[in-house]
Each structure stands twice: as structure tokens, then as C-alpha cells.
Amino acid sequence: MKIKSPQRFKDADAFRNRWQEIDPQLDLDDTVDSPGILGSSLEKGGWSLSNRFAVQPMEGWDAHRDGTPSEETLRRWHRFGESGAALVWGGEAFAVAEEGRANPHQLFHRDSAQSCRTLESLREALLAGKRMIGDEAPSRSVVGLQLTHSGRWSRPTTSGPSPRTAFEHPILDARVGASADQLLSDEELELIGERYIEAAICAQMAGFDFIDIKACHGYLLHELLSARTRPGRYGGDLEGRSRMLRDLISGVREAAPGLGIAVRLSVTDVIPFRRSDDGEGVPDWPADENYDHGFGVDPANPLKPHWDEPLQLISMLQQQGIEWINLTIGSPYWCPHRQRPAQYPPSDGYEPPEDPLVGVASHIQAARTVRSHFPQLGIVGTGWTYLQEWLPAVAQHEVRKGFQDVVGLGRSMLSYPELPRDIIHGRTMPKKRVCRTFSDCTTAPRNGLISGCFPLDEHYKSHPAAAELKSVKASARQIAREGENH
Ligand SMILES: Cc1cc2nc3c(=O)[nH]c(=O)nc-3n(C[C@H](O)[C@H](O)[C@H](O)COP(=O)(O)O)c2cc1C
Ligand code: SF4
């Protein structure tokens, strides 16, 4: 598919034409104000934010094997602090148990003493980054920690996947080598739940304002939401499938009174995709069969969202006192083109099956849908990075119209953490810092290397892992060429 990169649209009208071809309801502002609405404050759901930017959680696959942060981990948190974003949503996924890590270099909760020290050091790195930018730092930042168990996508050692699943999945089981033996029992889920509570207490002791109970991207609490075929307390209807998430909210509230609780939710999804013979992504499911194994997916047309259950779930969460939700879509494991729209796929991915702007639009439309049903809910939107030069004008439009409260930035925070400050202060974005969605930050960890912005961040350009990444990419290209010639 021929893709016109956002940087190639010569002016706002040219971009608007393409944007409205995707959906006539989409738009952008012609000029970006400084400080403007993106630099404006917001009091909502117990949080006091001095601007409308959030750093999204992003792991680096760079913690020590004992779960403590390395210099690289601390550098990333320092840079998140330097961004000047008023909200730091989670920092990165912190596994509540060693065996629930998605990679052997993920931070994890070993015991309370170690977690408290680790979390204090991460928060201190962030605050040091904030101090470095002096007057441009928000007077107060709201900082959360994302808690996770990787479930099906657990890979705690270098010997490959070690999945623990919520239900048997007709496509994804084969991708991780799972069978009925890997199903988590109700008792095991309850023990995992206890670890969430312990980790949340540590986060509070270390000074975090809130915890994010991660229910997205295919990890355990997200997978449970689609466990229709699971018998017992944690499966079946939406009440059962959301029970663990809801129990955790009440459990944390009781064990750590005063600690904020928020949820990052994959609010809609699509069918899993796979790489076709010509390299492009295609649905991995027969076109004439219903697909009942997703959350927020239309079973009859699994390329489209289905909103009934996501809206019911958000309403249940709101009734439990959840006032902020971070909306994301799908999973980087089965639909990376939607979860993190990119021009260039990671080495284990596929060529985009659609203009990545369609993926960005689906994130923006999701936030609008949720906003229209829950006007009081605090909403952080996702999927912004691919917009590149048009990010500020589209973001200003969406926030000005009240479609989302806070613009959550992922990959752009790796290549160019000063982005929020530059937008707020009306400074031009340096072209060489803007993330062009090369996907190296995903390719590297998929091949056992640390993650980072290898093409644009000087620190990683000269890192020993850069040479290894180059050779991994060369062999991936070779394998892809051979596949296409067969
Ligand atoms: C290297 C990398 C690590 C990530 N780690 C996490 C994570 O720990 N938790 C999470 O919820 N999302 C994670 N994400 C997803 C991002 O938070 C974000 O949803 C995604 O990059 C899309 O936003 P963007 O278009 O601004 O990059 C990660 C993404 C990348 C590229
Ligand atoms: S490696 Fe850098 S440029 Fe590439 S997608 Fe990641 S952040 Fe963007």
C-alpha cells in the first residue's frame, strides 16, 4: 500500500482533505495558539493538571534481572520529567509478579522493601527531570504507576513464551504455544490479585499519586474481558469477566486509602492480523465466521468496534468511583497497525494494511464516543504520534472541542520528550526529532534487545545494541524477501 507520510502534506488544507476523506467529522485547527488550550489547566476527577499533555507508559526492556531499574530505566523516567507533561500516566508497566513479566528485563514486584526502593528511585528520577527544566515544569505533576500481569504474553526468561491464559483462544494459543495446561485457575487469579494490592501499597508509600490497573493490549486483565468461554466467577457474562478488575479496584481502595486509581483500557479492538505472503497484514480469521473472542469487537464484522460492552464496563467503573480512563485500542501483539499506527512495521509485524492515519482516526473516534456517553469522565487519548507535524493542530482541535481532556503521547516521548513544552511555548518542532514511526523501539525488544529511539536519540544511536539491531533488521528483511519469493 502506498502511504503518504503526514510530513508530506504541504499545508493544513491539504492535510484536512485527507483527514476528512477518512472521516468527514475529523478536523484540525489552522493555527496552534501559545499557550492555548493545550497549555491550559484543568481540575477534574480529583486531579489538578496545569497542561493537557500526558506521557503514556512505555517500557524499555532494560531493568536488571532482579527487577530493579538500570541507568537506562532511570534516564527514561528523567526524560519523562523533562517533558513538562502535567500527567505521567504509569511511567511503564510494572509487573506485579516475577512470572508475570512480559520480558526478562521488566520491572517487577519482588517484595515490598525492594519495590518501595525501586519506585522511590523512579519517582526521584522523574522529579529531577522536572527540576532540570525550571520554570517550564508544571508546578505540580500527577504521577501514576501502571500495574500489570502479562498473562498470555508472559515471557519472564530468555527461554521463550511462558503464557498463563484466561481462556483458550482459537488463534492466539498457537502464537504463544498455549494449551489448556496454561489456563489460570480462579485461585491463581486471586493470588495474583493479592500481588496487585501489595504493589499498590508500595506505590503509595513511594509517593505516587495513583496506580493504573492496566486492562489493555492483551495482558491478563484485558484478556479476561473477552473470556466468554471461561466457566466460573471470572468468565461468562460481563459481570464475571470484569470481576477481577472490579475486585482489584475495591481491594486497592481498602488497602491503600487515599491512593488514586485509574484504568488504561483497550476500549475496542479488531480481529488478530497476520503477515500475508506479500508482507501485508491480513485478518487471521475466515471472513464468513463470527468472531466471539474479542472485547469491543463486532462478532459479525470483526474489523469494526462494538460499543455495547465497553460502554457498560465504563459505566460499572464509574460507579466504582473511577474518574479517569486512558483509552487505547487493541494490542501490539495482534493488531499493531491499530494500537500504534506506524509507517514502518516492527520486524515481526506486517506492512500496514491501511493508511496509518485510519488507525489514528480510530483512536480519536473512540475518545469522542466515550466522551459523548460520559461527559464527566476524565479522558486521556492515545495514538497521537503518527500525526507528526499535524499533532499540535489536531490535538488542539480535539481538546478545544472537549472530545478528550488530555493528549497522551507515546513514541514521541522517546524521540523528542520536549514536545509538550515546545508546543505550549510556540516553538517550532525540530524536524530531526519528530518520531517518524520507524518502529525500532518495538523491533529491538522483540529481538531481545533494549528498547529506545535508536534512529533519533543520540544515546541509542551510539549504544552497542544499535549494531545488533542493524543486523537483526537485515536478517528480518532477508527472511521477508525469501518468503515473498516462495
Ligand atoms: C517501546 C514501547 C513500550 C511501550 N510500553 C507500554 C507499557 O509499558 N504500557 C502501556 O500501556 N503501553 C505501552 N506502550 C504503548 C504506548 O503507551 C502507546 O499506547 C503507543 O505507543 C501508541 O501511542 P503513540 O502513537 O503516541 O506512540 C509502549 C509503546 C512502545 C513503543
Ligand atoms: S524508534 Fe524512535 S522514531 Fe522509531 S518509532 Fe520508536 S520513537 Fe519513533
Short mmCIF file of C-alpha atoms and ligand atoms in Angstrom, two decimals:
data_model
loop_
_atom_site.label_atom_id
_atom_site.label_comp_id
_atom_site.label_asym_id
_atom_site.label_seq_id
_atom_site.Cartn_x
_atom_site.Cartn_y
_atom_site.Cartn_z
CA MET A 1 0.00 0.00 0.00
CA LYS A 2 1.34 3.44 -0.93
CA ILE A 3 1.31 5.71 2.10
CA LYS A 4 1.66 9.47 2.06
CA SER A 5 3.55 10.38 5.22
CA PRO A 6 1.98 13.24 7.25
CA GLN A 7 5.12 15.35 6.75
CA ARG A 8 4.41 15.42 3.00
CA PHE A 9 1.14 17.36 3.25
CA LYS A 10 2.12 20.89 2.28
CA ASP A 11 -0.40 22.81 4.37
CA ALA A 12 -3.34 22.43 6.76
CA ASP A 13 -5.88 22.33 3.93
CA ALA A 14 -4.07 19.52 2.16
CA PHE A 15 -3.94 17.54 5.39
CA ARG A 16 -7.59 18.37 6.15
CA ASN A 17 -8.66 16.95 2.77
CA ARG A 18 -7.06 13.60 3.52
CA TRP A 19 -8.22 13.63 7.15
CA GLN A 20 -11.83 14.22 6.08
CA GLU A 21 -11.63 11.58 3.38
CA ILE A 22 -11.08 9.15 6.26
CA ASP A 23 -13.98 10.60 8.25
CA PRO A 24 -15.81 13.85 7.36
CA GLN A 25 -16.23 14.55 11.11
CA LEU A 26 -12.47 14.92 11.64
CA ASP A 27 -10.76 18.29 11.57
CA LEU A 28 -7.76 20.27 12.77
CA ASP A 29 -7.13 23.91 13.75
CA ASP A 30 -5.48 26.21 11.22
CA THR A 31 -3.14 27.73 13.77
CA VAL A 32 -1.84 26.50 17.09
CA ASP A 33 -2.06 29.00 19.94
CA SER A 34 0.62 29.55 22.54
CA PRO A 35 -0.02 28.68 25.30
CA GLY A 36 -3.55 27.96 24.05
CA ILE A 37 -5.87 25.26 25.31
CA LEU A 38 -3.07 22.66 25.32
CA GLY A 39 -1.23 24.79 27.86
CA SER A 40 -4.35 25.40 29.95
CA SER A 41 -5.11 23.97 33.35
CA LEU A 42 -7.83 21.52 34.27
CA GLU A 43 -9.38 20.48 37.58
CA LYS A 44 -11.15 17.19 37.13
CA GLY A 45 -11.80 13.95 38.97
CA GLY A 46 -9.61 14.98 41.88
CA TRP A 47 -6.63 15.89 39.68
CA SER A 48 -5.25 19.34 39.15
CA LEU A 49 -3.41 19.48 35.82
CA SER A 50 -1.53 22.53 34.57
CA ASN A 51 -1.50 21.47 30.92
CA ARG A 52 -3.16 18.93 28.64
CA PHE A 53 -0.31 16.54 27.95
CA ALA A 54 0.35 13.11 29.41
CA VAL A 55 3.31 10.81 28.97
CA GLN A 56 1.96 7.37 28.15
CA PRO A 57 3.51 4.33 29.85
CA MET A 58 6.47 2.92 27.92
CA GLU A 59 8.80 0.15 28.96
CA GLY A 60 12.42 -0.06 27.90
CA TRP A 61 13.17 -3.76 28.42
CA ASP A 62 16.16 -2.51 30.36
CA ALA A 63 15.66 -3.28 34.07
CA HIS A 64 18.13 -5.55 35.85
CA ARG A 65 17.17 -9.21 36.04
CA ASP A 66 16.24 -8.78 39.73
CA GLY A 67 13.56 -6.24 38.72
CA THR A 68 15.42 -3.09 39.78
CA PRO A 69 15.92 -0.15 37.40
CA SER A 70 19.10 0.30 35.35
CA GLU A 71 20.69 3.63 34.43
CA GLU A 72 18.73 3.44 31.17
CA THR A 73 15.42 2.96 33.00
CA LEU A 74 16.16 5.96 35.20
CA ARG A 75 17.21 8.05 32.20
CA ARG A 76 13.83 7.39 30.57
CA TRP A 77 11.93 8.49 33.69
CA HIS A 78 14.18 11.57 33.90
CA ARG A 79 13.25 12.44 30.33
CA PHE A 80 9.55 11.89 31.07
CA GLY A 81 10.03 14.53 33.80
CA GLU A 82 11.80 16.84 31.33
CA SER A 83 8.80 16.68 29.01
CA GLY A 84 6.85 19.09 31.20
CA ALA A 85 3.70 16.97 30.73
CA ALA A 86 1.41 17.60 33.69
CA LEU A 87 0.34 13.95 33.82
CA VAL A 88 2.66 10.95 33.81
CA TRP A 89 0.36 8.01 33.27
CA GLY A 90 2.09 4.98 34.62
CA GLY A 91 5.69 5.54 33.51
CA GLU A 92 5.92 1.95 32.38
CA ALA A 93 4.28 -1.38 33.06
CA PHE A 94 5.44 -2.68 36.46
CA ALA A 95 4.74 -6.42 36.73
CA VAL A 96 3.13 -7.49 39.99
CA ALA A 97 4.93 -10.84 39.93
CA GLU A 98 8.20 -12.18 38.51
CA GLU A 99 6.47 -14.80 36.35
CA GLY A 100 4.04 -12.15 35.03
CA ARG A 101 6.77 -10.14 33.26
CA ALA A 102 6.44 -9.67 29.50
CA ASN A 103 10.22 -9.82 29.19
CA PRO A 104 13.15 -10.75 31.42
CA HIS A 105 14.08 -7.08 31.78
CA GLN A 106 10.78 -5.71 33.03
CA LEU A 107 10.50 -4.04 36.44
CA PHE A 108 8.62 -6.28 38.85
CA HIS A 109 7.36 -6.53 42.39
CA ARG A 110 9.64 -8.97 44.22
CA ASP A 111 8.92 -7.84 47.79
CA SER A 112 7.76 -4.66 49.44
CA ALA A 113 11.19 -3.44 50.53
CA GLN A 114 12.66 -3.74 47.02
CA SER A 115 9.57 -2.29 45.32
CA CYS A 116 9.50 0.73 47.62
CA ARG A 117 13.16 1.48 46.88
CA THR A 118 12.68 0.95 43.14
CA LEU A 119 9.58 3.12 42.96
CA GLU A 120 11.17 5.90 45.02
CA SER A 121 14.15 5.94 42.62
CA LEU A 122 11.89 6.12 39.55
CA ARG A 123 9.88 8.96 41.02
CA GLU A 124 13.03 10.79 42.07
CA ALA A 125 14.45 10.47 38.51
CA LEU A 126 11.24 11.96 37.16
CA LEU A 127 11.29 14.84 39.63
CA ALA A 128 14.97 15.50 38.83
CA GLY A 129 13.97 15.81 35.15
CA LYS A 130 11.27 18.24 36.15
CA ARG A 131 13.68 20.31 38.23
CA MET A 132 16.02 20.49 35.25
CA ILE A 133 13.51 22.39 33.14
CA GLY A 134 12.99 25.00 35.85
CA ASP A 135 10.14 27.42 35.16
CA GLU A 136 8.77 25.36 32.29
CA ALA A 137 7.91 22.48 34.62
CA PRO A 138 4.32 22.17 35.79
CA SER A 139 4.03 23.39 39.37
CA ARG A 140 2.63 20.03 40.28
CA SER A 141 2.64 16.81 38.23
CA VAL A 142 0.22 13.97 38.71
CA VAL A 143 2.24 10.76 38.59
CA GLY A 144 0.93 7.22 38.40
CA LEU A 145 2.36 3.73 38.23
CA GLN A 146 0.99 1.16 35.80
CA LEU A 147 0.47 -2.27 37.37
CA THR A 148 0.31 -5.32 35.15
CA HIS A 149 0.41 -9.08 34.85
CA SER A 150 1.26 -10.15 31.31
CA GLY A 151 -0.93 -13.28 31.30
CA ARG A 152 -0.82 -14.85 27.83
CA TRP A 153 2.14 -12.65 26.87
CA SER A 154 4.33 -13.55 29.87
CA ARG A 155 7.94 -14.15 28.89
CA PRO A 156 9.90 -13.83 32.12
CA THR A 157 13.06 -15.62 30.95
CA THR A 158 15.12 -15.80 27.77
CA SER A 159 13.81 -19.29 27.02
CA GLY A 160 10.68 -18.06 25.24
CA PRO A 161 6.99 -17.55 25.98
CA SER A 162 5.63 -18.75 29.30
CA PRO A 163 1.93 -17.98 28.78
CA ARG A 164 -0.70 -18.02 31.53
CA THR A 165 -4.08 -17.59 29.91
CA ALA A 166 -7.62 -16.63 30.91
CA PHE A 167 -9.33 -18.78 28.25
CA GLU A 168 -8.49 -20.94 25.25
CA HIS A 169 -8.20 -18.73 22.19
CA PRO A 170 -8.56 -20.22 18.71
CA ILE A 171 -5.82 -18.07 17.15
CA LEU A 172 -3.64 -16.69 19.91
CA ASP A 173 -2.96 -20.03 21.69
CA ALA A 174 -0.90 -21.23 18.73
CA ARG A 175 1.05 -17.96 18.63
CA VAL A 176 2.41 -18.48 22.15
CA GLY A 177 2.29 -22.29 22.33
CA ALA A 178 -0.53 -22.31 24.92
CA SER A 179 -2.93 -25.15 25.66
CA ALA A 180 -5.46 -25.91 28.41
CA ASP A 181 -2.48 -26.56 30.72
CA GLN A 182 -1.69 -22.86 30.85
CA LEU A 183 -5.14 -21.73 31.95
CA LEU A 184 -5.06 -19.81 35.23
CA SER A 185 -7.43 -21.19 37.88
CA ASP A 186 -9.68 -18.90 39.92
CA GLU A 187 -7.43 -19.47 42.94
CA GLU A 188 -4.36 -18.45 40.93
CA LEU A 189 -6.12 -15.28 39.78
CA GLU A 190 -6.90 -14.46 43.40
CA LEU A 191 -3.24 -14.90 44.40
CA ILE A 192 -2.22 -12.61 41.54
CA GLY A 193 -4.79 -10.12 42.84
CA GLU A 194 -3.02 -10.07 46.21
CA ARG A 195 0.20 -9.08 44.46
CA TYR A 196 -1.55 -6.12 42.83
CA ILE A 197 -2.62 -4.90 46.26
CA GLU A 198 0.90 -5.25 47.70
CA ALA A 199 2.40 -3.37 44.74
CA ALA A 200 -0.22 -0.62 45.04
CA ILE A 201 0.66 -0.11 48.72
CA CYS A 202 4.33 0.27 47.70
CA ALA A 203 3.38 2.82 45.04
CA GLN A 204 1.56 4.86 47.66
CA MET A 205 4.49 4.65 50.09
CA ALA A 206 6.85 5.79 47.33
CA GLY A 207 4.75 8.91 46.77
CA PHE A 208 2.85 8.02 43.58
CA ASP A 209 -0.48 9.83 43.21
CA PHE A 210 -2.29 6.92 41.59
CA ILE A 211 -2.00 3.46 40.18
CA ASP A 212 -3.23 2.47 36.75
CA ILE A 213 -4.72 -1.03 36.75
CA LYS A 214 -3.71 -1.98 33.24
CA ALA A 215 -6.59 -3.55 31.29
CA CYS A 216 -5.25 -3.20 27.78
CA HIS A 217 -3.08 -4.59 24.99
CA GLY A 218 -3.90 -8.27 25.59
CA TYR A 219 -2.42 -8.56 29.07
CA LEU A 220 -4.22 -10.51 31.78
CA LEU A 221 -6.94 -8.08 32.84
CA HIS A 222 -7.71 -7.21 29.22
CA GLU A 223 -7.80 -10.85 28.17
CA LEU A 224 -10.24 -11.63 30.99
CA LEU A 225 -12.69 -9.13 29.46
CA SER A 226 -13.12 -11.47 26.48
CA ALA A 227 -13.20 -14.72 28.49
CA ARG A 228 -16.79 -15.60 27.49
CA THR A 229 -15.98 -19.30 27.30
CA ARG A 230 -14.35 -19.35 30.76
CA PRO A 231 -16.52 -21.09 33.37
CA GLY A 232 -16.81 -19.82 36.94
CA ARG A 233 -16.54 -16.49 38.73
CA TYR A 234 -14.17 -14.79 36.28
CA GLY A 235 -15.77 -15.66 32.96
CA GLY A 236 -19.11 -15.78 31.17
CA ASP A 237 -21.07 -12.54 31.25
CA LEU A 238 -19.53 -9.08 31.54
CA GLU A 239 -20.12 -9.12 35.30
CA GLY A 240 -17.90 -12.21 35.60
CA ARG A 241 -15.34 -11.14 33.01
CA SER A 242 -14.79 -7.78 34.70
CA ARG A 243 -14.89 -9.19 38.24
CA MET A 244 -11.13 -9.31 38.77
CA LEU A 245 -10.68 -5.71 37.58
CA ARG A 246 -13.51 -4.51 39.80
CA ASP A 247 -12.33 -6.54 42.81
CA LEU A 248 -8.88 -5.02 42.42
CA ILE A 249 -10.32 -1.52 42.47
CA SER A 250 -12.16 -2.20 45.73
CA GLY A 251 -9.20 -4.13 47.15
CA VAL A 252 -6.73 -1.30 46.49
CA ARG A 253 -9.17 1.28 47.80
CA GLU A 254 -9.44 -0.62 51.08
CA ALA A 255 -5.72 -1.39 51.43
CA ALA A 256 -4.36 2.00 50.32
CA PRO A 257 -6.95 4.64 51.22
CA GLY A 258 -6.24 7.96 49.53
CA LEU A 259 -4.28 6.43 46.62
CA GLY A 260 -5.82 7.38 43.26
CA ILE A 261 -6.94 4.55 40.97
CA ALA A 262 -7.32 4.81 37.21
CA VAL A 263 -7.61 2.33 34.33
CA ARG A 264 -5.93 2.12 30.95
CA LEU A 265 -8.41 0.22 28.82
CA SER A 266 -8.28 -1.26 25.33
CA VAL A 267 -11.75 0.04 24.72
CA THR A 268 -12.26 -1.51 21.29
CA ASP A 269 -10.38 -4.00 19.20
CA VAL A 270 -10.21 -5.80 15.86
CA ILE A 271 -9.60 -9.39 14.88
CA PRO A 272 -5.96 -10.59 15.10
CA PHE A 273 -3.96 -9.90 11.94
CA ARG A 274 -1.07 -11.88 10.44
CA ARG A 275 1.53 -11.23 7.77
CA SER A 276 0.37 -12.41 4.33
CA ASP A 277 2.69 -13.84 1.67
CA ASP A 278 3.19 -10.40 0.15
CA GLY A 279 4.08 -8.97 3.58
CA GLU A 280 0.89 -7.00 4.18
CA GLY A 281 -1.29 -7.52 7.26
CA VAL A 282 -4.48 -9.57 6.73
CA PRO A 283 -7.15 -10.78 9.17
CA ASP A 284 -6.25 -14.18 10.60
CA TRP A 285 -9.83 -15.50 10.59
CA PRO A 286 -12.27 -16.88 7.98
CA ALA A 287 -14.31 -13.97 6.55
CA ASP A 288 -17.61 -15.87 6.87
CA GLU A 289 -17.28 -16.87 10.55
CA ASN A 290 -18.37 -14.89 13.59
CA TYR A 291 -15.56 -13.91 15.97
CA ASP A 292 -16.62 -14.06 19.63
CA HIS A 293 -13.23 -13.83 21.30
CA GLY A 294 -12.61 -10.11 21.48
CA PHE A 295 -13.71 -7.25 23.70
CA GLY A 296 -15.38 -4.31 21.97
CA VAL A 297 -15.30 -6.09 18.59
CA ASP A 298 -18.33 -6.66 16.40
CA PRO A 299 -18.55 -10.50 16.14
CA ALA A 300 -20.24 -10.33 12.72
CA ASN A 301 -17.74 -7.83 11.31
CA PRO A 302 -14.64 -8.07 13.48
CA LEU A 303 -12.92 -5.23 11.67
CA LYS A 304 -15.36 -2.88 13.38
CA PRO A 305 -15.83 -1.87 17.03
CA HIS A 306 -18.88 -2.89 19.01
CA TRP A 307 -19.61 -0.43 21.75
CA ASP A 308 -22.25 -2.06 24.00
CA GLU A 309 -19.92 -3.86 26.39
CA PRO A 310 -17.17 -1.21 26.56
CA LEU A 311 -19.78 1.42 27.47
CA GLN A 312 -21.34 -0.88 30.07
CA LEU A 313 -17.92 -1.56 31.56
CA ILE A 314 -17.01 2.13 31.75
CA SER A 315 -20.32 2.76 33.48
CA MET A 316 -19.53 -0.01 36.02
CA LEU A 317 -16.09 1.50 36.61
CA GLN A 318 -17.57 4.96 37.05
CA GLN A 319 -19.97 3.57 39.64
CA GLN A 320 -16.92 2.28 41.49
CA GLY A 321 -15.52 5.80 41.59
CA ILE A 322 -13.11 5.64 38.63
CA GLU A 323 -12.82 9.23 37.39
CA TRP A 324 -10.01 8.93 34.81
CA ILE A 325 -9.62 6.46 31.95
CA ASN A 326 -6.81 6.21 29.43
CA LEU A 327 -8.29 4.91 26.17
CA THR A 328 -6.30 2.71 23.86
CA ILE A 329 -7.20 0.14 21.20
CA GLY A 330 -6.33 -3.48 20.56
CA SER A 331 -2.88 -4.93 21.16
CA PRO A 332 0.64 -4.57 19.75
CA TYR A 333 0.71 -8.38 19.51
CA TRP A 334 -2.20 -8.88 17.12
CA CYS A 335 -3.11 -5.52 15.57
CA PRO A 336 -0.09 -3.22 15.87
CA HIS A 337 -1.39 -1.17 12.91
CA ARG A 338 -4.24 -0.05 15.16
CA GLN A 339 -2.57 0.02 18.56
CA ARG A 340 0.45 2.08 17.44
CA PRO A 341 -0.09 3.28 13.86
CA ALA A 342 3.22 3.30 12.01
CA GLN A 343 4.58 3.70 8.52
CA TYR A 344 7.29 1.07 9.05
CA PRO A 345 6.38 -2.21 10.80
CA PRO A 346 8.45 -3.86 13.54
CA SER A 347 10.50 -6.90 12.38
CA ASP A 348 7.83 -9.38 13.50
CA GLY A 349 4.95 -7.30 12.15
CA TYR A 350 3.44 -6.73 8.72
CA GLU A 351 3.24 -3.93 6.17
CA PRO A 352 0.35 -1.60 7.08
CA PRO A 353 -2.93 -2.89 5.62
CA GLU A 354 -4.33 0.67 5.69
CA ASP A 355 -3.15 4.25 5.81
CA PRO A 356 -1.86 4.61 9.41
CA LEU A 357 -4.00 7.75 9.63
CA VAL A 358 -7.00 5.40 9.71
CA GLY A 359 -5.57 3.89 12.89
CA VAL A 360 -5.01 7.35 14.40
CA ALA A 361 -8.59 8.27 13.47
CA SER A 362 -9.91 5.15 15.23
CA HIS A 363 -8.25 6.31 18.49
CA ILE A 364 -9.70 9.80 18.11
CA GLN A 365 -13.17 8.44 17.27
CA ALA A 366 -13.00 6.12 20.32
CA ALA A 367 -12.34 9.08 22.63
CA ARG A 368 -15.22 11.01 21.04
CA THR A 369 -17.60 8.08 21.51
CA VAL A 370 -16.70 7.66 25.18
CA ARG A 371 -16.91 11.41 25.75
CA SER A 372 -20.41 11.54 24.25
CA HIS A 373 -21.63 8.96 26.79
CA PHE A 374 -19.59 10.08 29.81
CA PRO A 375 -19.19 13.85 29.79
CA GLN A 376 -17.85 13.95 33.38
CA LEU A 377 -15.20 11.25 32.95
CA GLY A 378 -11.56 12.35 32.64
CA ILE A 379 -10.29 11.04 29.29
CA VAL A 380 -6.72 10.61 28.09
CA GLY A 381 -6.49 9.82 24.37
CA THR A 382 -3.87 7.65 22.64
CA GLY A 383 -2.42 7.09 19.16
CA TRP A 384 -1.11 10.62 18.58
CA THR A 385 2.48 10.10 17.47
CA TYR A 386 1.90 9.17 13.83
CA LEU A 387 0.38 12.61 13.17
CA GLN A 388 3.91 14.11 13.37
CA GLU A 389 3.80 17.77 12.19
CA TRP A 390 -0.03 17.79 12.44
CA LEU A 391 -0.13 16.53 16.01
CA PRO A 392 -0.40 20.01 17.61
CA ALA A 393 -3.20 21.26 15.31
CA VAL A 394 -5.28 18.08 15.58
CA ALA A 395 -4.69 17.86 19.35
CA GLN A 396 -5.72 21.47 19.87
CA HIS A 397 -8.88 20.82 17.86
CA GLU A 398 -9.86 17.72 19.85
CA VAL A 399 -9.17 19.29 23.26
CA ARG A 400 -10.77 22.63 22.31
CA LYS A 401 -13.93 20.82 21.27
CA GLY A 402 -13.87 18.88 24.55
CA PHE A 403 -13.56 15.47 22.86
CA GLN A 404 -10.74 14.45 25.19
CA ASP A 405 -9.14 16.16 28.18
CA VAL A 406 -5.53 15.13 27.84
CA VAL A 407 -3.38 14.16 24.86
CA GLY A 408 -1.36 11.06 25.78
CA LEU A 409 1.99 10.82 23.98
CA GLY A 410 3.81 7.54 23.45
CA ARG A 411 6.68 7.12 20.97
CA SER A 412 7.16 10.85 20.50
CA MET A 413 8.28 10.97 24.14
CA LEU A 414 11.16 8.65 23.27
CA SER A 415 12.45 10.63 20.30
CA TYR A 416 11.56 14.14 21.45
CA PRO A 417 10.47 14.49 25.10
CA GLU A 418 10.47 18.30 24.91
CA LEU A 419 7.49 18.17 22.52
CA PRO A 420 4.80 19.27 25.03
CA ARG A 421 6.89 22.24 26.19
CA ASP A 422 7.72 23.29 22.64
CA ILE A 423 4.05 23.22 21.64
CA ILE A 424 2.93 25.13 24.72
CA HIS A 425 5.63 27.79 24.21
CA GLY A 426 5.02 28.14 20.49
CA ARG A 427 8.44 26.82 19.41
CA THR A 428 8.92 25.06 16.09
CA MET A 429 9.27 21.29 16.27
CA PRO A 430 12.79 20.36 15.05
CA LYS A 431 12.20 18.01 12.10
CA LYS A 432 15.03 15.71 13.10
CA ARG A 433 13.47 14.97 16.49
CA VAL A 434 9.97 14.11 15.29
CA CYS A 435 9.24 10.37 15.56
CA ARG A 436 8.76 9.02 12.02
CA THR A 437 7.38 5.70 13.31
CA PHE A 438 10.35 3.59 12.22
CA SER A 439 9.34 1.03 14.92
CA ASP A 440 12.92 0.36 16.08
CA CYS A 441 11.75 0.85 19.66
CA THR A 442 9.48 -2.20 19.12
CA THR A 443 11.79 -4.24 16.84
CA ALA A 444 14.67 -4.12 19.32
CA PRO A 445 12.85 -5.68 22.30
CA ARG A 446 11.07 -8.20 20.08
CA ASN A 447 14.60 -9.44 19.38
CA GLY A 448 15.78 -9.50 22.98
CA LEU A 449 17.46 -6.06 22.90
CA ILE A 450 16.76 -2.99 25.00
CA SER A 451 14.22 -0.53 23.63
CA GLY A 452 14.88 3.11 22.84
CA CYS A 453 14.75 5.50 19.94
CA PHE A 454 17.74 4.16 18.02
CA PRO A 455 17.32 6.37 14.93
CA LEU A 456 16.82 9.73 16.64
CA ASP A 457 18.11 9.68 20.22
CA GLU A 458 21.91 10.19 20.33
CA HIS A 459 22.14 7.98 23.41
CA TYR A 460 20.86 4.95 21.49
CA LYS A 461 22.46 5.80 18.13
CA SER A 462 25.85 5.11 19.71
CA HIS A 463 24.69 2.29 22.00
CA PRO A 464 26.27 -1.19 21.49
CA ALA A 465 22.73 -2.56 20.92
CA ALA A 466 22.42 -0.34 17.79
CA ALA A 467 24.80 -2.57 15.80
CA GLU A 468 22.92 -5.70 16.88
CA LEU A 469 19.63 -4.10 15.91
CA LYS A 470 21.02 -3.33 12.45
CA SER A 471 21.93 -6.95 11.85
CA VAL A 472 18.58 -8.21 13.24
CA LYS A 473 16.76 -5.89 10.82
CA ALA A 474 18.90 -7.03 7.89
CA SER A 475 18.10 -10.71 8.58
CA ALA A 476 14.40 -9.90 9.03
CA ARG A 477 14.40 -8.19 5.61
CA GLN A 478 16.16 -11.18 4.07
CA ILE A 479 13.64 -13.66 5.56
CA ALA A 480 10.75 -11.47 4.33
CA ARG A 481 12.21 -11.37 0.78
CA GLU A 482 12.63 -15.15 0.77
CA GLY A 483 9.02 -15.55 1.98
CA GLU A 484 7.76 -13.34 -0.84
CA ASN A 485 9.73 -15.31 -3.47
CA HIS A 486 8.20 -18.65 -2.46
C1 LIG B 1 8.60 0.90 23.26
C2 LIG B 1 7.18 0.95 23.73
C3 LIG B 1 6.85 0.50 25.00
C4 LIG B 1 5.52 0.55 25.44
N1 LIG B 1 5.22 0.13 26.71
C5 LIG B 1 3.94 0.26 27.16
C6 LIG B 1 3.64 -0.05 28.51
O1 LIG B 1 4.50 -0.41 29.32
N2 LIG B 1 2.33 0.09 28.90
C7 LIG B 1 1.35 0.53 28.05
O2 LIG B 1 0.19 0.64 28.45
N3 LIG B 1 1.64 0.84 26.77
C8 LIG B 1 2.90 0.74 26.32
N4 LIG B 1 3.20 1.13 25.05
C9 LIG B 1 2.13 1.73 24.19
C10 LIG B 1 2.17 3.25 24.30
O3 LIG B 1 1.84 3.65 25.61
C11 LIG B 1 1.18 3.90 23.30
O4 LIG B 1 -0.11 3.40 23.55
C12 LIG B 1 1.54 3.62 21.85
O5 LIG B 1 2.91 3.84 21.60
C13 LIG B 1 0.69 4.47 20.89
O6 LIG B 1 0.86 5.83 21.16
P1 LIG B 1 1.79 6.75 20.21
O7 LIG B 1 1.15 6.74 18.86
O8 LIG B 1 1.80 8.12 20.85
O9 LIG B 1 3.13 6.12 20.21
C14 LIG B 1 4.51 1.07 24.58
C15 LIG B 1 4.86 1.52 23.30
C16 LIG B 1 6.17 1.47 22.88
C17 LIG B 1 6.51 2.00 21.51
S1 SF4 B 2 12.44 4.18 17.29
FE1 SF4 B 2 12.19 6.39 17.53
S2 SF4 B 2 11.47 7.12 15.54
FE2 SF4 B 2 11.19 4.92 15.61
S3 SF4 B 2 9.11 4.61 16.29
FE3 SF4 B 2 10.38 4.49 18.09
S4 SF4 B 2 10.42 6.57 18.89
FE4 SF4 B 2 9.70 6.69 16.79
#
